[in-house]
PDB file of C-alpha atoms in Angstrom:
ATOM      1  CA  MET A  13       0.000   0.000   0.000  1.00 69.00           C
ATOM      2  CA  SER A  14       2.883   2.357   0.726  1.00 75.00           C
ATOM      3  CA  VAL A  15       4.019   2.095  -2.893  1.00 79.00           C
ATOM      4  CA  VAL A  16       1.138   4.316  -4.003  1.00 80.00           C
ATOM      5  CA  THR A  17       0.496   6.339  -0.841  1.00 82.00           C
ATOM      6  CA  VAL A  18       3.976   7.605  -0.006  1.00 81.00           C
ATOM      7  CA  ARG A  19       4.772  11.083  -1.330  1.00 75.00           C
ATOM      8  CA  ASN A  20       8.458  10.674  -2.153  1.00 77.00           C
ATOM      9  CA  PRO A  21       9.081   8.650  -5.359  1.00 77.00           C
ATOM     10  CA  VAL A  22      12.361   7.240  -4.019  1.00 77.00           C
ATOM     11  CA  TYR A  23      10.543   5.853  -0.986  1.00 82.00           C
ATOM     12  CA  ALA A  24       7.842   4.470  -3.298  1.00 82.00           C
ATOM     13  CA  ALA A  25      10.498   2.580  -5.279  1.00 82.00           C
ATOM     14  CA  LEU A  26      12.010   1.254  -2.042  1.00 84.00           C
ATOM     15  CA  PHE A  27       8.586   0.070  -0.874  1.00 87.00           C
ATOM     16  CA  LEU A  28       8.103  -1.609  -4.256  1.00 86.00           C
ATOM     17  CA  ILE A  29      11.383  -3.454  -3.690  1.00 87.00           C
ATOM     18  CA  LEU A  30       9.996  -4.575  -0.325  1.00 90.00           C
ATOM     19  CA  ALA A  31       6.811  -5.742  -2.070  1.00 90.00           C
ATOM     20  CA  PHE A  32       8.912  -7.781  -4.517  1.00 90.00           C
ATOM     21  CA  PHE A  33      10.732  -9.399  -1.599  1.00 92.00           C
ATOM     22  CA  SER A  34       7.348 -10.249  -0.042  1.00 93.00           C
ATOM     23  CA  SER A  35       6.137 -11.773  -3.314  1.00 93.00           C
ATOM     24  CA  SER A  36       9.350 -13.745  -3.530  1.00 93.00           C
ATOM     25  CA  ALA A  37       8.795 -15.060  -0.013  1.00 94.00           C
ATOM     26  CA  ILE A  38       5.305 -16.196  -1.031  1.00 94.00           C
ATOM     27  CA  TRP A  39       6.748 -18.031  -4.065  1.00 91.00           C
ATOM     28  CA  ILE A  40       9.299 -19.723  -1.830  1.00 90.00           C
ATOM     29  CA  MET A  41       6.610 -20.769   0.678  1.00 89.00           C
ATOM     30  CA  LEU A  42       4.647 -22.250  -2.227  1.00 86.00           C
ATOM     31  CA  GLU A  43       7.711 -24.418  -2.937  1.00 82.00           C
ATOM     32  CA  ALA A  44       8.599 -22.530  -6.105  1.00 86.00           C
ATOM     33  CA  GLU A  45      12.086 -21.549  -4.988  1.00 87.00           C
ATOM     34  CA  PHE A  46      13.380 -20.967  -8.504  1.00 88.00           C
ATOM     35  CA  LEU A  47      10.672 -18.420  -9.296  1.00 89.00           C
ATOM     36  CA  GLY A  48      11.240 -16.682  -5.957  1.00 91.00           C
ATOM     37  CA  VAL A  49      14.961 -16.324  -6.576  1.00 91.00           C
ATOM     38  CA  VAL A  50      14.410 -15.187 -10.179  1.00 91.00           C
ATOM     39  CA  LEU A  51      11.941 -12.566  -8.942  1.00 90.00           C
ATOM     40  CA  ILE A  52      14.566 -11.171  -6.580  1.00 90.00           C
ATOM     41  CA  LEU A  53      17.388 -11.278  -9.126  1.00 90.00           C
ATOM     42  CA  VAL A  54      15.493  -9.850 -12.086  1.00 88.00           C
ATOM     43  CA  TYR A  55      13.107  -7.343 -10.551  1.00 85.00           C
ATOM     44  CA  VAL A  56      14.946  -6.231  -7.445  1.00 85.00           C
ATOM     45  CA  GLY A  57      18.449  -6.685  -8.766  1.00 84.00           C
ATOM     46  CA  ALA A  58      18.001  -5.077 -12.146  1.00 83.00           C
ATOM     47  CA  VAL A  59      14.720  -3.325 -12.810  1.00 81.00           C
ATOM     48  CA  MET A  60      14.177  -1.631  -9.458  1.00 82.00           C
ATOM     49  CA  VAL A  61      17.786  -0.514  -9.144  1.00 82.00           C
ATOM     50  CA  LEU A  62      17.416   1.061 -12.588  1.00 82.00           C
ATOM     51  CA  PHE A  63      14.170   2.749 -11.472  1.00 82.00           C
ATOM     52  CA  LEU A  64      15.888   4.084  -8.356  1.00 79.00           C
ATOM     53  CA  PHE A  65      18.741   5.587 -10.356  1.00 81.00           C
ATOM     54  CA  VAL A  66      16.342   7.157 -12.861  1.00 80.00           C
ATOM     55  CA  ILE A  67      14.142   8.603 -10.111  1.00 77.00           C
ATOM     56  CA  MET A  68      17.142  10.019  -8.265  1.00 76.00           C
ATOM     57  CA  MET A  69      18.603  11.534 -11.437  1.00 78.00           C
ATOM     58  CA  LEU A  70      15.296  13.138 -12.484  1.00 77.00           C
ATOM     59  CA  ASP A  71      15.034  15.107  -9.217  1.00 70.00           C
ATOM     60  CA  ILE A  72      11.243  15.329  -9.412  1.00 70.00           C
ATOM     61  CA  ASN A  73       9.668  18.371  -7.741  1.00 69.00           C
ATOM     62  CA  ILE A  74       6.605  17.019  -5.952  1.00 67.00           C
ATOM     63  CA  ASP A  75       5.027  20.434  -5.311  1.00 68.00           C
ATOM     64  CA  ILE A  76       4.550  21.008  -9.046  1.00 69.00           C
ATOM     65  CA  LEU A  77       2.917  17.584  -9.415  1.00 66.00           C
ATOM     66  CA  ARG A  78       0.438  18.281  -6.590  1.00 69.00           C
ATOM     67  CA  GLU A  79      -0.936  21.488  -8.124  1.00 73.00           C
ATOM     68  CA  GLY A  80      -3.561  19.786 -10.336  1.00 72.00           C
ATOM     69  CA  PHE A  81      -4.308  16.938  -7.939  1.00 73.00           C
ATOM     70  CA  ILE A  82      -7.716  18.180  -6.736  1.00 79.00           C
ATOM     71  CA  ARG A  83      -9.355  17.859 -10.149  1.00 81.00           C
ATOM     72  CA  TYR A  84      -8.730  14.076 -10.089  1.00 81.00           C
ATOM     73  CA  LEU A  85     -10.332  13.656  -6.649  1.00 84.00           C
ATOM     74  CA  PRO A  86     -13.850  12.664  -7.897  1.00 89.00           C
ATOM     75  CA  VAL A  87     -12.437   9.942 -10.157  1.00 89.00           C
ATOM     76  CA  GLY A  88     -10.221   8.693  -7.327  1.00 87.00           C
ATOM     77  CA  LEU A  89     -13.151   8.557  -4.926  1.00 92.00           C
ATOM     78  CA  LEU A  90     -15.231   6.667  -7.490  1.00 94.00           C
ATOM     79  CA  VAL A  91     -12.469   4.080  -7.958  1.00 93.00           C
ATOM     80  CA  ALA A  92     -12.011   3.798  -4.168  1.00 93.00           C
ATOM     81  CA  VAL A  93     -15.735   3.168  -3.658  1.00 96.00           C
ATOM     82  CA  ALA A  94     -15.748   0.541  -6.432  1.00 96.00           C
ATOM     83  CA  VAL A  95     -12.753  -1.286  -4.940  1.00 94.00           C
ATOM     84  CA  ALA A  96     -14.257  -1.128  -1.442  1.00 95.00           C
ATOM     85  CA  ALA A  97     -17.564  -2.524  -2.758  1.00 95.00           C
ATOM     86  CA  GLU A  98     -15.760  -5.391  -4.484  1.00 92.00           C
ATOM     87  CA  MET A  99     -13.827  -6.206  -1.314  1.00 91.00           C
ATOM     88  CA  ILE A 100     -17.000  -6.210   0.782  1.00 92.00           C
ATOM     89  CA  PHE A 101     -18.714  -8.444  -1.783  1.00 90.00           C
ATOM     90  CA  VAL A 102     -15.828 -10.924  -1.800  1.00 84.00           C
ATOM     91  CA  LEU A 103     -15.429 -11.015   1.972  1.00 84.00           C
ATOM     92  CA  THR A 104     -19.147 -11.471   2.693  1.00 86.00           C
ATOM     93  CA  SER A 105     -19.795 -13.943  -0.118  1.00 80.00           C
ATOM     94  CA  ASP A 106     -20.658 -17.561   0.699  1.00 77.00           C
ATOM     95  CA  THR A 107     -19.056 -18.853  -2.493  1.00 73.00           C
ATOM     96  CA  ILE A 108     -15.583 -19.014  -0.969  1.00 71.00           C
ATOM     97  CA  LYS A 109     -14.736 -22.657  -0.460  1.00 74.00           C
ATOM     98  CA  THR A 110     -12.080 -24.045   1.782  1.00 74.00           C
ATOM     99  CA  VAL A 111      -9.220 -25.548  -0.141  1.00 76.00           C
ATOM    100  CA  VAL A 112      -7.442 -28.652   1.018  1.00 78.00           C
ATOM    101  CA  ALA A 113      -3.674 -28.307   1.080  1.00 75.00           C
ATOM    102  CA  PRO A 114      -1.991 -30.297  -1.684  1.00 74.00           C
ATOM    103  CA  ALA A 115       0.047 -33.363  -0.841  1.00 77.00           C
ATOM    104  CA  ARG A 116       3.755 -32.876  -0.251  1.00 78.00           C
ATOM    105  CA  HIS A 117       6.120 -33.662  -3.091  1.00 75.00           C
ATOM    106  CA  ALA A 118       8.629 -36.473  -3.049  1.00 80.00           C
ATOM    107  CA  ALA A 119      12.105 -35.796  -1.665  1.00 78.00           C
ATOM    108  CA  ASP A 120      13.699 -35.778  -5.124  1.00 82.00           C
ATOM    109  CA  TYR A 121      11.154 -33.305  -6.581  1.00 81.00           C
ATOM    110  CA  SER A 122      12.592 -30.196  -8.228  1.00 83.00           C
ATOM    111  CA  ASN A 123      10.308 -27.335  -9.162  1.00 83.00           C
ATOM    112  CA  THR A 124      12.964 -26.043 -11.570  1.00 85.00           C
ATOM    113  CA  GLU A 125      12.893 -29.343 -13.411  1.00 88.00           C
ATOM    114  CA  ALA A 126       9.084 -29.325 -13.467  1.00 86.00           C
ATOM    115  CA  LEU A 127       9.037 -25.758 -14.782  1.00 86.00           C
ATOM    116  CA  GLY A 128      11.567 -26.639 -17.491  1.00 89.00           C
ATOM    117  CA  GLU A 129       9.602 -29.719 -18.472  1.00 91.00           C
ATOM    118  CA  ILE A 130       6.396 -27.712 -18.847  1.00 91.00           C
ATOM    119  CA  LEU A 131       8.135 -24.886 -20.747  1.00 88.00           C
ATOM    120  CA  TYR A 132       9.880 -27.194 -23.197  1.00 90.00           C
ATOM    121  CA  THR A 133       6.975 -29.593 -23.801  1.00 92.00           C
ATOM    122  CA  ASP A 134       3.575 -27.942 -23.407  1.00 94.00           C
ATOM    123  CA  TYR A 135       4.632 -24.365 -24.130  1.00 94.00           C
ATOM    124  CA  VAL A 136       7.529 -24.875 -26.538  1.00 93.00           C
ATOM    125  CA  TYR A 137       6.056 -22.747 -29.353  1.00 96.00           C
ATOM    126  CA  PRO A 138       5.131 -19.719 -27.219  1.00 94.00           C
ATOM    127  CA  PHE A 139       8.551 -20.012 -25.551  1.00 92.00           C
ATOM    128  CA  GLU A 140      10.339 -20.016 -28.913  1.00 95.00           C
ATOM    129  CA  ILE A 141       8.215 -17.123 -30.199  1.00 97.00           C
ATOM    130  CA  ALA A 142       9.108 -15.104 -27.094  1.00 95.00           C
ATOM    131  CA  ALA A 143      12.790 -15.903 -27.671  1.00 95.00           C
ATOM    132  CA  VAL A 144      12.601 -14.756 -31.308  1.00 97.00           C
ATOM    133  CA  VAL A 145      10.799 -11.546 -30.315  1.00 98.00           C
ATOM    134  CA  LEU A 146      13.506 -10.801 -27.736  1.00 95.00           C
ATOM    135  CA  VAL A 147      16.303 -11.464 -30.244  1.00 97.00           C
ATOM    136  CA  VAL A 148      14.622  -9.181 -32.800  1.00 97.00           C
ATOM    137  CA  ALA A 149      14.292  -6.472 -30.126  1.00 96.00           C
ATOM    138  CA  ILE A 150      17.982  -6.783 -29.244  1.00 94.00           C
ATOM    139  CA  ILE A 151      19.018  -6.589 -32.902  1.00 95.00           C
ATOM    140  CA  ALA A 152      16.743  -3.579 -33.468  1.00 93.00           C
ATOM    141  CA  ALA A 153      18.251  -1.783 -30.477  1.00 90.00           C
ATOM    142  CA  ILE A 154      21.768  -2.431 -31.774  1.00 87.00           C
ATOM    143  CA  VAL A 155      20.880  -1.284 -35.301  1.00 87.00           C
ATOM    144  CA  LEU A 156      19.239   1.894 -34.012  1.00 86.00           C
ATOM    145  CA  THR A 157      22.269   2.629 -31.859  1.00 80.00           C
ATOM    146  CA  HIS A 158      24.853   2.062 -34.597  1.00 75.00           C
ATOM    147  CA  ARG A 159      23.144   3.686 -37.552  1.00 74.00           C
ATOM    148  CA  LYS A 160      25.045   6.292 -39.545  1.00 70.00           C
ATOM    149  CA  ARG A 161      25.472   9.510 -37.698  1.00 68.00           C
ATOM    150  CA  ASP A 162      26.415  13.033 -38.601  1.00 70.00           C
ATOM    151  CA  PRO A 163      29.936  13.079 -40.116  1.00 72.00           C
ATOM    152  CA  SER A 164      31.067  15.572 -37.493  1.00 74.00           C
ATOM    153  CA  THR A 165      30.287  13.065 -34.741  1.00 72.00           C
ATOM    154  CA  LYS A 166      33.392  11.304 -33.525  1.00 76.00           C
ATOM    155  CA  SER A 167      33.295   7.536 -33.759  1.00 74.00           C
ATOM    156  CA  GLN A 168      35.704   4.646 -33.921  1.00 80.00           C
ATOM    157  CA  ASN A 169      36.518   2.983 -37.219  1.00 81.00           C
ATOM    158  CA  ILE A 170      38.455  -0.148 -36.312  1.00 86.00           C
ATOM    159  CA  SER A 171      39.462  -1.119 -39.864  1.00 88.00           C
ATOM    160  CA  HIS A 172      40.811   2.376 -40.495  1.00 83.00           C
ATOM    161  CA  GLN A 173      42.776   2.275 -37.244  1.00 84.00           C
ATOM    162  CA  VAL A 174      44.332  -1.082 -38.109  1.00 85.00           C
ATOM    163  CA  ARG A 175      45.422   0.048 -41.611  1.00 86.00           C
ATOM    164  CA  VAL A 176      47.155   3.203 -40.380  1.00 84.00           C
ATOM    165  CA  LYS A 177      50.973   3.380 -40.618  1.00 82.00           C
ATOM    166  CA  SER A 178      53.331   5.539 -38.640  1.00 77.00           C
ATOM    167  CA  SER A 179      54.388   7.336 -41.827  1.00 77.00           C
ATOM    168  CA  ASP A 180      50.784   8.475 -42.289  1.00 76.00           C
ATOM    169  CA  ARG A 181      50.597   9.925 -38.804  1.00 77.00           C
ATOM    170  CA  LEU A 182      54.062  11.197 -37.898  1.00 77.00           C
ATOM    171  CA  ARG A 183      56.121  13.815 -39.673  1.00 78.00           C
ATOM    172  CA  ILE A 184      59.699  14.390 -38.597  1.00 80.00           C
ATOM    173  CA  ILE A 185      60.945  17.901 -39.177  1.00 83.00           C
ATOM    174  CA  LYS A 186      64.403  19.463 -38.803  1.00 85.00           C
ATOM    175  CA  MET A 187      64.715  22.632 -36.850  1.00 85.00           C
ATOM    176  CA  ASP A 188      67.480  24.580 -35.206  1.00 85.00           C
ATOM    177  CA  ALA A 189      67.996  24.270 -31.505  1.00 84.00           C
ATOM    178  CA  GLU A 190      66.565  27.027 -29.396  1.00 82.00           C
ATOM    179  CA  THR A 191      68.239  28.730 -26.485  1.00 80.00           C
ATOM    180  CA  LYS A 192      66.320  29.745 -23.442  1.00 78.00           C
ATOM    181  CA  THR A 193      66.528  33.381 -22.479  1.00 75.00           C
ATOM    182  CA  SER A 194      66.523  34.300 -18.822  1.00 68.00           C
ATOM    183  CA  ASN A 195      63.826  36.601 -17.459  1.00 66.00           C
ATOM    184  CA  LYS A 196      65.399  37.233 -14.062  1.00 65.00           C
ATOM    185  CA  VAL A 197      65.139  40.684 -12.525  1.00 63.00           C
ATOM    186  CA  GLY A 198      68.557  42.322 -12.450  1.00 58.00           C
ATOM    187  CA  GLU A 199      69.985  40.865 -15.620  1.00 55.00           C
TER     188      GLU A 199
END
């Protein structure tokens, strides 16, 4: 809840990191240790750290953001009433059934192996399509980054650097020796 209610965006990102750790703990308690660890590594370790750096570098002025806040109050109240009504309906409903806990797995059970088996058998085509989409996105990012720029922009040309010879770069000139004149006071 603090992710959306706290006023400082840096604190909101820190509370979101805490929420990811809580979600990871739930995954681990559900015996999905691999997914819990991946959630921590990917979201907390990469995405949220990136968000924190971006938020800190933007230096957002909260007072400017609050100026037009009052005009959104009716919509916010409407959404709050709708969410509260849904929660009351769910909590007072008789359709909630008790669920029996599933049987424990065998000692040699590995949820990582089960996840891999499902991914590479039942969902092999969606998995491959996702991989191709990611590869295309990576290639597109590289192409957009390395497209031809303005000629005045400095860039490295490796083949040109390898072909260069010292005679192309250095020029030895002959000149007479110079003598240093003294600038001392009294001379």
